[in-house]
Amino acid sequence: MNAICKTKRRMAPVPPHRCAVLVVEDDADLRDLVRVALETDGYIVSTAANGRDALQHLRSTPHTCMIVLDLTLPRMDGRAFRGAQLRDRSLAWIPVVVMSGESDVAREARDLAARAVVRKPVDVDELRHALRRVGCWLARPRPEQRSQAFTPRA
């Protein structure tokens, strides 16, 4: 027998998946607050100040698991961004949590097929809960979630 057959190859353990979140928010202070809070929770966080920058990031960075999206943005607002995201087959699967202070945000989130909504002013714990509820699809895909629509809480 040769030596290769006698020895087992030792494989390095695969590190656990860390969910990557893209925060799309034009308010720099809020964007940084959300980034720091989510990084503290173990997420890998990227940020964009508008929809165009967010699309560019998604098209150049394949590991994004979830998007936190403000609807009122300069250059390309959240609605236009979400429409472009849904038309791009390579990006359409990424779930979105809408973050907005608009009065009809629940209807908007439903119309945009968002998985959850967080009202502004943002309660960081509520955002964390929304992200946990949506879950990281790359870490543990749950196909049944793909057909679920957003249902606002009473």
mmCIF file of C-alpha atoms in Angstrom:
data_model
loop_
_atom_site.group_PDB
_atom_site.id
_atom_site.type_symbol
_atom_site.label_atom_id
_atom_site.label_comp_id
_atom_site.label_asym_id
_atom_site.label_seq_id
_atom_site.Cartn_x
_atom_site.Cartn_y
_atom_site.Cartn_z
ATOM 1 C CA MET A 1 0.000 0.000 0.000
ATOM 2 C CA ASN A 2 1.174 3.441 -0.684
ATOM 3 C CA ALA A 3 1.458 6.108 1.998
ATOM 4 C CA ILE A 4 -1.409 8.165 0.638
ATOM 5 C CA CYS A 5 -3.922 5.384 1.271
ATOM 6 C CA LYS A 6 -2.783 4.939 4.862
ATOM 7 C CA THR A 7 -3.056 8.575 5.917
ATOM 8 C CA LYS A 8 -6.267 10.474 6.077
ATOM 9 C CA ARG A 9 -6.260 13.979 4.755
ATOM 10 C CA ARG A 10 -7.042 16.469 7.417
ATOM 11 C CA MET A 11 -9.513 19.067 6.323
ATOM 12 C CA ALA A 12 -9.603 22.458 7.938
ATOM 13 C CA PRO A 13 -12.936 23.115 9.633
ATOM 14 C CA VAL A 14 -15.277 25.310 7.652
ATOM 15 C CA PRO A 15 -15.917 28.548 9.518
ATOM 16 C CA PRO A 16 -19.568 29.278 10.266
ATOM 17 C CA HIS A 17 -21.352 31.530 7.801
ATOM 18 C CA ARG A 18 -21.621 35.202 8.777
ATOM 19 C CA CYS A 19 -24.608 36.895 7.226
ATOM 20 C CA ALA A 20 -23.817 39.940 5.074
ATOM 21 C CA VAL A 21 -26.305 42.807 5.210
ATOM 22 C CA LEU A 22 -26.439 45.811 2.890
ATOM 23 C CA VAL A 23 -27.862 48.928 4.583
ATOM 24 C CA VAL A 24 -29.216 51.439 2.052
ATOM 25 C CA GLU A 25 -29.846 54.723 3.872
ATOM 26 C CA ASP A 26 -29.057 58.322 2.914
ATOM 27 C CA ASP A 27 -28.848 59.677 6.484
ATOM 28 C CA ALA A 28 -25.171 59.151 7.367
ATOM 29 C CA ASP A 29 -25.761 59.137 11.140
ATOM 30 C CA LEU A 30 -28.529 56.539 10.955
ATOM 31 C CA ARG A 31 -26.550 54.477 8.431
ATOM 32 C CA ASP A 32 -23.566 54.384 10.814
ATOM 33 C CA LEU A 33 -25.766 53.608 13.844
ATOM 34 C CA VAL A 34 -27.344 50.644 12.060
ATOM 35 C CA ARG A 35 -23.946 49.469 10.752
ATOM 36 C CA VAL A 36 -22.368 49.507 14.223
ATOM 37 C CA ALA A 37 -25.369 47.797 15.847
ATOM 38 C CA LEU A 38 -25.448 45.006 13.263
ATOM 39 C CA GLU A 39 -21.675 44.511 13.269
ATOM 40 C CA THR A 40 -21.889 44.127 17.053
ATOM 41 C CA ASP A 41 -24.401 41.330 16.426
ATOM 42 C CA GLY A 42 -21.912 39.542 14.141
ATOM 43 C CA TYR A 43 -23.238 40.608 10.743
ATOM 44 C CA ILE A 44 -20.909 41.695 7.963
ATOM 45 C CA VAL A 45 -22.328 45.104 7.045
ATOM 46 C CA SER A 46 -21.899 47.148 3.884
ATOM 47 C CA THR A 47 -23.602 50.475 3.308
ATOM 48 C CA ALA A 48 -24.849 52.588 0.422
ATOM 49 C CA ALA A 49 -26.319 56.095 0.438
ATOM 50 C CA ASN A 50 -28.624 55.617 -2.556
ATOM 51 C CA GLY A 51 -30.163 52.977 -4.803
ATOM 52 C CA ARG A 52 -27.599 53.304 -7.603
ATOM 53 C CA ASP A 53 -24.680 52.706 -5.259
ATOM 54 C CA ALA A 54 -26.587 49.795 -3.710
ATOM 55 C CA LEU A 55 -27.124 48.120 -7.107
ATOM 56 C CA GLN A 56 -23.476 48.626 -7.992
ATOM 57 C CA HIS A 57 -22.452 47.048 -4.681
ATOM 58 C CA LEU A 58 -24.766 44.050 -5.152
ATOM 59 C CA ARG A 59 -23.527 43.438 -8.696
ATOM 60 C CA SER A 60 -19.896 43.507 -7.583
ATOM 61 C CA THR A 61 -20.266 41.682 -4.248
ATOM 62 C CA PRO A 62 -21.934 38.270 -4.447
ATOM 63 C CA HIS A 63 -22.202 37.497 -0.727
ATOM 64 C CA THR A 64 -25.036 39.841 0.383
ATOM 65 C CA CYS A 65 -27.717 37.904 2.299
ATOM 66 C CA MET A 66 -30.217 40.644 3.236
ATOM 67 C CA ILE A 67 -30.933 44.286 2.444
ATOM 68 C CA VAL A 68 -32.167 46.979 4.837
ATOM 69 C CA LEU A 69 -33.741 49.586 2.560
ATOM 70 C CA ASP A 70 -34.903 53.157 3.136
ATOM 71 C CA LEU A 71 -37.541 54.234 0.611
ATOM 72 C CA THR A 72 -36.687 57.940 0.388
ATOM 73 C CA LEU A 73 -33.235 58.145 -1.193
ATOM 74 C CA PRO A 74 -31.453 60.551 -3.561
ATOM 75 C CA ARG A 75 -30.466 59.601 -7.152
ATOM 76 C CA MET A 76 -32.459 56.322 -7.109
ATOM 77 C CA ASP A 77 -35.099 55.927 -4.419
ATOM 78 C CA GLY A 78 -35.929 52.690 -2.613
ATOM 79 C CA ARG A 79 -38.886 51.868 -4.882
ATOM 80 C CA ALA A 80 -36.817 52.194 -8.071
ATOM 81 C CA PHE A 81 -33.981 50.220 -6.468
ATOM 82 C CA ARG A 82 -36.326 47.387 -5.448
ATOM 83 C CA GLY A 83 -37.833 47.279 -8.931
ATOM 84 C CA ALA A 84 -34.368 47.005 -10.505
ATOM 85 C CA GLN A 85 -33.352 44.381 -7.938
ATOM 86 C CA LEU A 86 -36.423 42.239 -8.679
ATOM 87 C CA ARG A 87 -35.809 42.446 -12.443
ATOM 88 C CA ASP A 88 -32.232 41.173 -12.029
ATOM 89 C CA ARG A 89 -32.449 37.380 -11.587
ATOM 90 C CA SER A 90 -29.094 37.265 -9.805
ATOM 91 C CA LEU A 91 -30.332 39.736 -7.150
ATOM 92 C CA ALA A 92 -34.086 39.101 -6.935
ATOM 93 C CA TRP A 93 -33.752 36.367 -4.299
ATOM 94 C CA ILE A 94 -32.155 38.697 -1.699
ATOM 95 C CA PRO A 95 -34.799 39.543 0.943
ATOM 96 C CA VAL A 96 -35.485 43.164 1.844
ATOM 97 C CA VAL A 97 -36.419 44.769 5.157
ATOM 98 C CA VAL A 98 -37.934 48.202 4.503
ATOM 99 C CA MET A 99 -36.977 50.959 6.936
ATOM 100 C CA SER A 100 -39.107 54.085 6.538
ATOM 101 C CA GLY A 101 -40.939 56.866 8.310
ATOM 102 C CA GLU A 102 -43.623 57.198 5.651
ATOM 103 C CA SER A 103 -47.208 56.916 6.889
ATOM 104 C CA ASP A 104 -48.204 54.171 4.419
ATOM 105 C CA VAL A 105 -45.017 52.136 4.855
ATOM 106 C CA ALA A 106 -46.861 48.841 5.470
ATOM 107 C CA ARG A 107 -48.657 49.098 2.112
ATOM 108 C CA GLU A 108 -45.434 50.161 0.381
ATOM 109 C CA ALA A 109 -43.568 47.201 1.896
ATOM 110 C CA ARG A 110 -46.280 44.802 0.679
ATOM 111 C CA ASP A 111 -46.225 46.352 -2.813
ATOM 112 C CA LEU A 112 -42.438 45.946 -2.924
ATOM 113 C CA ALA A 113 -42.582 42.323 -1.710
ATOM 114 C CA ALA A 114 -40.494 43.239 1.333
ATOM 115 C CA ARG A 115 -40.116 40.546 3.979
ATOM 116 C CA ALA A 116 -40.453 42.961 6.920
ATOM 117 C CA VAL A 117 -40.809 46.634 7.800
ATOM 118 C CA VAL A 118 -39.255 48.780 10.525
ATOM 119 C CA ARG A 119 -40.673 52.242 11.127
ATOM 120 C CA LYS A 120 -38.517 55.315 11.645
ATOM 121 C CA PRO A 121 -37.391 56.539 14.060
ATOM 122 C CA VAL A 122 -35.624 53.210 14.120
ATOM 123 C CA ASP A 123 -35.676 51.031 17.206
ATOM 124 C CA VAL A 124 -32.472 49.006 16.785
ATOM 125 C CA ASP A 125 -33.942 46.063 18.707
ATOM 126 C CA GLU A 126 -36.936 46.004 16.352
ATOM 127 C CA LEU A 127 -34.562 45.988 13.362
ATOM 128 C CA ARG A 128 -32.549 43.140 14.885
ATOM 129 C CA HIS A 129 -35.758 41.183 15.457
ATOM 130 C CA ALA A 130 -36.865 41.782 11.857
ATOM 131 C CA LEU A 131 -33.546 40.526 10.494
ATOM 132 C CA ARG A 132 -33.669 37.416 12.700
ATOM 133 C CA ARG A 133 -37.250 36.785 11.587
ATOM 134 C CA VAL A 134 -36.295 37.056 7.907
ATOM 135 C CA GLY A 135 -33.204 34.916 8.507
ATOM 136 C CA CYS A 136 -30.061 34.502 6.474
ATOM 137 C CA TRP A 137 -30.919 32.581 3.328
ATOM 138 C CA LEU A 138 -27.338 31.646 2.516
ATOM 139 C CA ALA A 139 -26.774 30.113 5.948
ATOM 140 C CA ARG A 140 -29.944 28.036 6.008
ATOM 141 C CA PRO A 141 -32.149 28.332 2.956
ATOM 142 C CA ARG A 142 -35.837 28.109 3.698
ATOM 143 C CA PRO A 143 -37.690 27.820 0.362
ATOM 144 C CA GLU A 144 -41.091 28.176 2.016
ATOM 145 C CA GLN A 145 -40.188 31.788 2.903
ATOM 146 C CA ARG A 146 -39.823 32.728 -0.753
ATOM 147 C CA SER A 147 -43.561 32.503 -1.256
ATOM 148 C CA GLN A 148 -44.532 34.321 1.934
ATOM 149 C CA ALA A 149 -45.651 37.919 1.596
ATOM 150 C CA PHE A 150 -45.083 40.588 4.185
ATOM 151 C CA THR A 151 -47.814 40.787 6.787
ATOM 152 C CA PRO A 152 -47.776 43.941 8.932
ATOM 153 C CA ARG A 153 -48.077 43.561 12.676
ATOM 154 C CA ALA A 154 -51.186 45.016 14.262
#
